[in-house]
Amino acid sequence: MEKIKIFTDSASDITFEAEKELDIAMMNFNIAMGDASYTSRIDFDNDQFYKLMAEYDGIPLTSQITAYEFQEMYEKYYKEGYTDLIGILINSEGSATYGNSLMAYNMFIEEHPEAKDKFRVHSIDARSYTGAYGYAVVEAGKMVKEGKSAEEIVAFAKEWIEHCVVYFVPYTLKYAAKSGRIPSAAAFVGDKLGIKPAMRIYDHVISTAFSIRGEKRVVKKIAEKTVSEMKKDTPYLIVYGDDAHLRDQMKEAMTVLTGYEPAGAYQIGAAIAANAGPTVVGVIFQEN
């Protein structure tokens, strides 16, 4: 009989409540700010991190989760009698974390050859960020409680990820410029002229989809673009940062256009805010 554990990393931005209620194993990214080093979700919550960002002149730096950390986790759950670990992890194009999870399993099997056929690790490359895979993590956790098989859970997660698109707007462009998501010159001009780039995340790639002049038009434009591309009657999620008013405005705009409310809202944590900035708003959805 299968004994299944879901695991993810802290860039999935699932809530502490979901992590606890669904018994999800969390791998936390380390964040460096100057000489200070922190562990996300351990040393601070989101609001505390936004405060640290506001007080820090530089750009926070994130580090990958190592193969050693994954191997330690595999050892723990193998000893506890789990048969299947299902991991949904940050975009492999943006972090070596996913690759390290695969390397760790190979190392684990070398040390425990007897486990090869009775302890399986299903690492899934989310190809995206934040709630785009956080939603799959939460739903996978629910499926475990419902008694679904590892095969069914893996199939669901891969299907969601394959068709998942994110549109979001960063309100402060210096973080995206420093991380290379937006050319520095474009970020400088955009800030001066009040032009906000609408970013699109799909299948590993972050691109600038279109530009929006003026902050007041951001929510409306993102909602309209999302609905024009979204598969009808499928779940969608709101993604936001340090401004809950933007979350509520996006929720209202999307509810009016779709006729139903979002399946949830994901507040970006340290690993995502370090690259996008603290103030963002957007929608996660299934493409048509």
CSV table of C-alpha atoms in Angstrom, one decimal:
chain,number,residue,atom,x,y,z
A,1,MET,CA,0.0,0.0,0.0
A,2,GLU,CA,1.3,3.5,-0.9
A,3,LYS,CA,2.3,6.0,1.7
A,4,ILE,CA,2.7,9.3,0.0
A,5,LYS,CA,4.3,12.6,1.1
A,6,ILE,CA,4.1,15.8,-0.9
A,7,PHE,CA,7.1,18.2,-0.8
A,8,THR,CA,7.8,21.6,-2.3
A,9,ASP,CA,10.1,24.6,-1.9
A,10,SER,CA,9.2,28.0,-0.3
A,11,ALA,CA,8.9,29.8,-3.7
A,12,SER,CA,5.6,27.9,-4.1
A,13,ASP,CA,4.2,30.5,-1.6
A,14,ILE,CA,1.6,28.2,-0.1
A,15,THR,CA,0.3,29.4,3.2
A,16,PHE,CA,1.6,28.1,6.6
A,17,GLU,CA,-1.9,26.8,7.2
A,18,ALA,CA,-1.9,24.7,4.1
A,19,GLU,CA,1.6,23.4,4.8
A,20,LYS,CA,0.5,22.3,8.3
A,21,GLU,CA,-3.0,21.0,7.5
A,22,LEU,CA,-1.9,19.0,4.4
A,23,ASP,CA,1.3,17.8,6.1
A,24,ILE,CA,3.5,19.1,3.2
A,25,ALA,CA,7.2,18.9,3.6
A,26,MET,CA,8.7,22.4,2.9
A,27,MET,CA,12.3,23.1,1.6
A,28,ASN,CA,13.1,26.7,2.5
A,29,PHE,CA,15.3,29.0,0.4
A,30,ASN,CA,18.1,30.9,2.1
A,31,ILE,CA,18.1,34.7,1.5
A,32,ALA,CA,21.2,36.9,1.8
A,33,MET,CA,20.9,40.7,2.4
A,34,GLY,CA,24.4,42.1,2.7
A,35,ASP,CA,26.2,40.3,5.5
A,36,ALA,CA,23.0,38.9,6.9
A,37,SER,CA,21.6,35.5,6.0
A,38,TYR,CA,18.1,34.3,6.6
A,39,THR,CA,16.0,31.2,6.0
A,40,SER,CA,12.6,32.0,4.4
A,41,ARG,CA,9.5,31.1,6.3
A,42,ILE,CA,11.7,30.4,9.4
A,43,ASP,CA,13.3,33.7,10.2
A,44,PHE,CA,10.5,35.9,8.9
A,45,ASP,CA,7.0,35.9,7.5
A,46,ASN,CA,6.1,37.8,4.4
A,47,ASP,CA,5.3,41.1,6.1
A,48,GLN,CA,8.5,41.0,8.0
A,49,PHE,CA,10.5,40.3,4.8
A,50,TYR,CA,8.9,43.3,3.1
A,51,LYS,CA,10.0,45.4,6.0
A,52,LEU,CA,13.5,44.1,5.7
A,53,MET,CA,13.5,44.9,1.9
A,54,ALA,CA,12.3,48.5,2.6
A,55,GLU,CA,15.3,49.0,5.0
A,56,TYR,CA,17.9,47.4,2.7
A,57,ASP,CA,19.4,49.4,-0.2
A,58,GLY,CA,20.6,46.4,-2.2
A,59,ILE,CA,18.9,43.4,-3.9
A,60,PRO,CA,18.3,40.3,-1.8
A,61,LEU,CA,20.0,37.2,-3.1
A,62,THR,CA,18.6,33.7,-3.0
A,63,SER,CA,20.5,30.4,-3.0
A,64,GLN,CA,19.5,27.1,-4.4
A,65,ILE,CA,18.4,24.2,-2.2
A,66,THR,CA,21.2,21.7,-2.3
A,67,ALA,CA,21.3,18.0,-3.2
A,68,TYR,CA,22.5,17.4,0.4
A,69,GLU,CA,19.4,19.0,1.8
A,70,PHE,CA,17.2,16.8,-0.4
A,71,GLN,CA,19.1,13.7,0.4
A,72,GLU,CA,18.6,14.4,4.1
A,73,MET,CA,14.8,14.7,3.5
A,74,TYR,CA,14.7,11.4,1.5
A,75,GLU,CA,16.5,9.6,4.4
A,76,LYS,CA,14.0,10.9,6.9
A,77,TYR,CA,10.9,9.8,5.0
A,78,TYR,CA,12.4,6.5,3.9
A,79,LYS,CA,13.0,5.6,7.5
A,80,GLU,CA,9.4,6.6,8.3
A,81,GLY,CA,8.1,4.1,5.8
A,82,TYR,CA,6.9,6.3,2.9
A,83,THR,CA,6.8,4.7,-0.5
A,84,ASP,CA,6.3,7.7,-2.7
A,85,LEU,CA,7.6,11.3,-2.4
A,86,ILE,CA,6.1,13.8,-4.9
A,87,GLY,CA,7.9,17.0,-5.2
A,88,ILE,CA,6.7,20.0,-7.2
A,89,LEU,CA,9.6,22.4,-7.4
A,90,ILE,CA,10.6,25.9,-8.7
A,91,ASN,CA,11.3,26.4,-12.5
A,92,SER,CA,14.5,24.6,-13.4
A,93,GLU,CA,15.5,27.5,-15.7
A,94,GLY,CA,15.5,29.9,-12.7
A,95,SER,CA,17.1,27.6,-10.1
A,96,ALA,CA,19.3,24.5,-9.8
A,97,THR,CA,16.9,23.3,-7.1
A,98,TYR,CA,14.9,20.8,-9.3
A,99,GLY,CA,18.1,19.3,-10.7
A,100,ASN,CA,19.5,18.9,-7.2
A,101,SER,CA,16.4,16.9,-6.2
A,102,LEU,CA,17.2,14.5,-9.0
A,103,MET,CA,20.8,14.3,-8.1
A,104,ALA,CA,20.0,13.6,-4.5
A,105,TYR,CA,17.7,10.7,-5.4
A,106,ASN,CA,20.5,9.1,-7.4
A,107,MET,CA,22.9,9.5,-4.5
A,108,PHE,CA,20.2,8.1,-2.1
A,109,ILE,CA,19.7,5.0,-4.2
A,110,GLU,CA,23.5,4.5,-4.4
A,111,GLU,CA,23.6,4.4,-0.7
A,112,HIS,CA,20.4,2.4,-0.3
A,113,PRO,CA,20.2,0.0,-3.4
A,114,GLU,CA,17.5,-2.1,-1.5
A,115,ALA,CA,15.2,1.0,-1.7
A,116,LYS,CA,15.1,1.2,-5.5
A,117,ASP,CA,11.8,-0.6,-6.0
A,118,LYS,CA,10.0,0.4,-2.8
A,119,PHE,CA,10.9,4.1,-2.3
A,120,ARG,CA,10.2,6.4,-5.3
A,121,VAL,CA,10.8,10.1,-5.6
A,122,HIS,CA,8.7,11.9,-8.3
A,123,SER,CA,10.3,15.3,-8.8
A,124,ILE,CA,8.3,17.6,-11.0
A,125,ASP,CA,9.7,20.7,-12.7
A,126,ALA,CA,7.0,23.4,-12.1
A,127,ARG,CA,8.4,25.4,-15.0
A,128,SER,CA,7.0,28.5,-13.3
A,129,TYR,CA,6.9,30.4,-9.9
A,130,THR,CA,4.8,31.1,-6.9
A,131,GLY,CA,1.1,30.0,-6.9
A,132,ALA,CA,1.5,28.7,-10.5
A,133,TYR,CA,2.7,25.6,-8.8
A,134,GLY,CA,1.7,26.3,-5.3
A,135,TYR,CA,-1.9,25.6,-6.3
A,136,ALA,CA,-0.8,22.2,-7.7
A,137,VAL,CA,1.0,21.5,-4.4
A,138,VAL,CA,-2.1,22.3,-2.3
A,139,GLU,CA,-4.4,20.2,-4.6
A,140,ALA,CA,-1.9,17.3,-4.5
A,141,GLY,CA,-1.9,17.5,-0.7
A,142,LYS,CA,-5.7,17.3,-0.8
A,143,MET,CA,-5.5,14.3,-3.1
A,144,VAL,CA,-3.3,12.4,-0.7
A,145,LYS,CA,-5.9,12.9,2.0
A,146,GLU,CA,-8.6,11.6,-0.4
A,147,GLY,CA,-6.6,8.4,-0.9
A,148,LYS,CA,-5.6,9.1,-4.5
A,149,SER,CA,-2.7,7.1,-5.9
A,150,ALA,CA,0.8,8.6,-6.6
A,151,GLU,CA,0.2,8.0,-10.3
A,152,GLU,CA,-3.0,10.1,-10.2
A,153,ILE,CA,-1.4,12.9,-8.2
A,154,VAL,CA,1.6,13.1,-10.5
A,155,ALA,CA,-0.7,13.2,-13.6
A,156,PHE,CA,-2.8,16.0,-12.2
A,157,ALA,CA,0.3,18.1,-11.3
A,158,LYS,CA,1.9,17.7,-14.7
A,159,GLU,CA,-1.4,18.5,-16.5
A,160,TRP,CA,-1.9,21.7,-14.4
A,161,ILE,CA,1.7,22.8,-15.0
A,162,GLU,CA,1.6,22.1,-18.7
A,163,HIS,CA,-1.2,24.6,-19.3
A,164,CYS,CA,-0.5,27.2,-16.5
A,165,VAL,CA,0.1,30.8,-17.5
A,166,VAL,CA,0.9,33.8,-15.2
A,167,TYR,CA,0.4,37.5,-16.0
A,168,PHE,CA,1.7,39.9,-13.5
A,169,VAL,CA,2.9,43.4,-13.1
A,170,PRO,CA,5.8,44.5,-10.9
A,171,TYR,CA,5.2,48.0,-9.6
A,172,THR,CA,8.9,48.7,-8.7
A,173,LEU,CA,11.1,47.8,-11.6
A,174,LYS,CA,14.6,47.9,-9.9
A,175,TYR,CA,14.4,44.4,-8.7
A,176,ALA,CA,13.4,42.9,-12.0
A,177,ALA,CA,16.1,45.0,-13.7
A,178,LYS,CA,18.8,43.8,-11.3
A,179,SER,CA,17.8,40.2,-11.6
A,180,GLY,CA,17.9,40.5,-15.4
A,181,ARG,CA,14.1,40.0,-16.0
A,182,ILE,CA,13.9,43.4,-17.6
A,183,PRO,CA,16.7,45.4,-19.2
A,184,SER,CA,18.0,48.1,-16.9
A,185,ALA,CA,17.5,50.9,-19.4
A,186,ALA,CA,13.9,49.8,-20.0
A,187,ALA,CA,13.2,49.7,-16.3
A,188,PHE,CA,14.6,53.2,-15.9
A,189,VAL,CA,12.5,54.6,-18.7
A,190,GLY,CA,9.5,52.8,-17.5
A,191,ASP,CA,9.7,54.2,-14.0
A,192,LYS,CA,10.2,57.7,-15.3
A,193,LEU,CA,7.3,57.5,-17.7
A,194,GLY,CA,4.9,55.5,-15.4
A,195,ILE,CA,4.9,52.6,-17.8
A,196,LYS,CA,4.5,49.2,-16.2
A,197,PRO,CA,5.5,46.0,-18.1
A,198,ALA,CA,3.1,43.1,-17.9
A,199,MET,CA,5.1,40.0,-17.5
A,200,ARG,CA,4.1,36.6,-18.8
A,201,ILE,CA,5.4,33.3,-17.3
A,202,TYR,CA,4.8,30.1,-19.3
A,203,ASP,CA,6.9,27.0,-19.8
A,204,HIS,CA,10.1,28.2,-18.1
A,205,VAL,CA,10.1,31.6,-19.8
A,206,ILE,CA,9.5,35.0,-18.3
A,207,SER,CA,8.8,37.6,-21.0
A,208,THR,CA,7.4,41.1,-21.3
A,209,ALA,CA,4.0,40.6,-22.9
A,210,PHE,CA,2.8,44.2,-23.2
A,211,SER,CA,3.1,47.6,-21.5
A,212,ILE,CA,0.6,49.5,-19.4
A,213,ARG,CA,0.7,53.2,-19.0
A,214,GLY,CA,-0.4,54.3,-15.6
A,215,GLU,CA,-0.9,52.2,-12.4
A,216,LYS,CA,-4.6,52.8,-12.4
A,217,ARG,CA,-5.0,50.7,-15.6
A,218,VAL,CA,-3.0,47.7,-14.4
A,219,VAL,CA,-5.7,45.6,-12.8
A,220,LYS,CA,-8.2,46.1,-15.7
A,221,LYS,CA,-5.7,45.3,-18.4
A,222,ILE,CA,-4.4,42.2,-16.7
A,223,ALA,CA,-7.9,40.9,-16.0
A,224,GLU,CA,-9.0,41.5,-19.6
A,225,LYS,CA,-5.9,39.8,-21.1
A,226,THR,CA,-6.3,36.9,-18.8
A,227,VAL,CA,-10.0,36.3,-19.6
A,228,SER,CA,-9.2,36.5,-23.4
A,229,GLU,CA,-6.8,33.6,-23.0
A,230,MET,CA,-8.2,31.5,-20.2
A,231,LYS,CA,-9.9,28.2,-20.6
A,232,LYS,CA,-13.6,28.6,-19.8
A,233,ASP,CA,-14.8,27.6,-16.3
A,234,THR,CA,-11.3,26.6,-15.0
A,235,PRO,CA,-9.9,27.7,-11.7
A,236,TYR,CA,-7.7,30.8,-11.5
A,237,LEU,CA,-5.7,32.3,-8.7
A,238,ILE,CA,-4.7,35.9,-7.8
A,239,VAL,CA,-1.0,36.6,-7.1
A,240,TYR,CA,0.0,39.7,-5.1
A,241,GLY,CA,2.6,41.1,-2.8
A,242,ASP,CA,2.6,43.7,0.0
A,243,ASP,CA,-0.6,45.5,-1.1
A,244,ALA,CA,-3.8,43.6,-0.2
A,245,HIS,CA,-5.9,46.3,-1.9
A,246,LEU,CA,-4.4,45.3,-5.3
A,247,ARG,CA,-5.4,41.7,-4.5
A,248,ASP,CA,-8.9,42.7,-3.7
A,249,GLN,CA,-9.2,44.9,-6.8
A,250,MET,CA,-7.9,42.0,-9.0
A,251,LYS,CA,-10.3,39.6,-7.4
A,252,GLU,CA,-13.2,41.9,-8.1
A,253,ALA,CA,-12.2,42.6,-11.7
A,254,MET,CA,-11.8,38.9,-12.4
A,255,THR,CA,-15.0,37.9,-10.7
A,256,VAL,CA,-17.0,40.4,-12.8
A,257,LEU,CA,-15.4,39.2,-16.0
A,258,THR,CA,-15.6,35.4,-15.4
A,259,GLY,CA,-18.7,35.2,-13.2
A,260,TYR,CA,-17.0,33.3,-10.4
A,261,GLU,CA,-14.4,33.9,-7.7
A,262,PRO,CA,-10.8,32.9,-7.8
A,263,ALA,CA,-9.8,29.5,-6.3
A,264,GLY,CA,-7.4,31.3,-4.0
A,265,ALA,CA,-4.8,34.1,-3.7
A,266,TYR,CA,-1.0,33.6,-3.3
A,267,GLN,CA,1.1,36.3,-1.6
A,268,ILE,CA,4.6,36.2,-2.9
A,269,GLY,CA,7.3,35.4,-0.3
A,270,ALA,CA,11.0,36.2,-0.1
A,271,ALA,CA,12.2,34.0,-2.9
A,272,ILE,CA,9.9,35.6,-5.5
A,273,ALA,CA,9.9,39.2,-4.0
A,274,ALA,CA,13.7,39.3,-4.2
A,275,ASN,CA,13.4,39.2,-8.0
A,276,ALA,CA,10.1,40.9,-8.7
A,277,GLY,CA,9.9,43.4,-5.9
A,278,PRO,CA,7.4,43.5,-3.0
A,279,THR,CA,4.5,45.1,-4.9
A,280,VAL,CA,3.0,43.0,-7.6
A,281,VAL,CA,-0.4,41.9,-8.8
A,282,GLY,CA,-1.4,39.3,-11.4
A,283,VAL,CA,-3.5,36.2,-12.3
A,284,ILE,CA,-2.6,32.6,-12.6
A,285,PHE,CA,-4.8,30.6,-15.0
A,286,GLN,CA,-5.1,27.7,-17.4
A,287,GLU,CA,-4.6,28.7,-21.0
A,288,ASN,CA,-7.3,28.1,-23.6
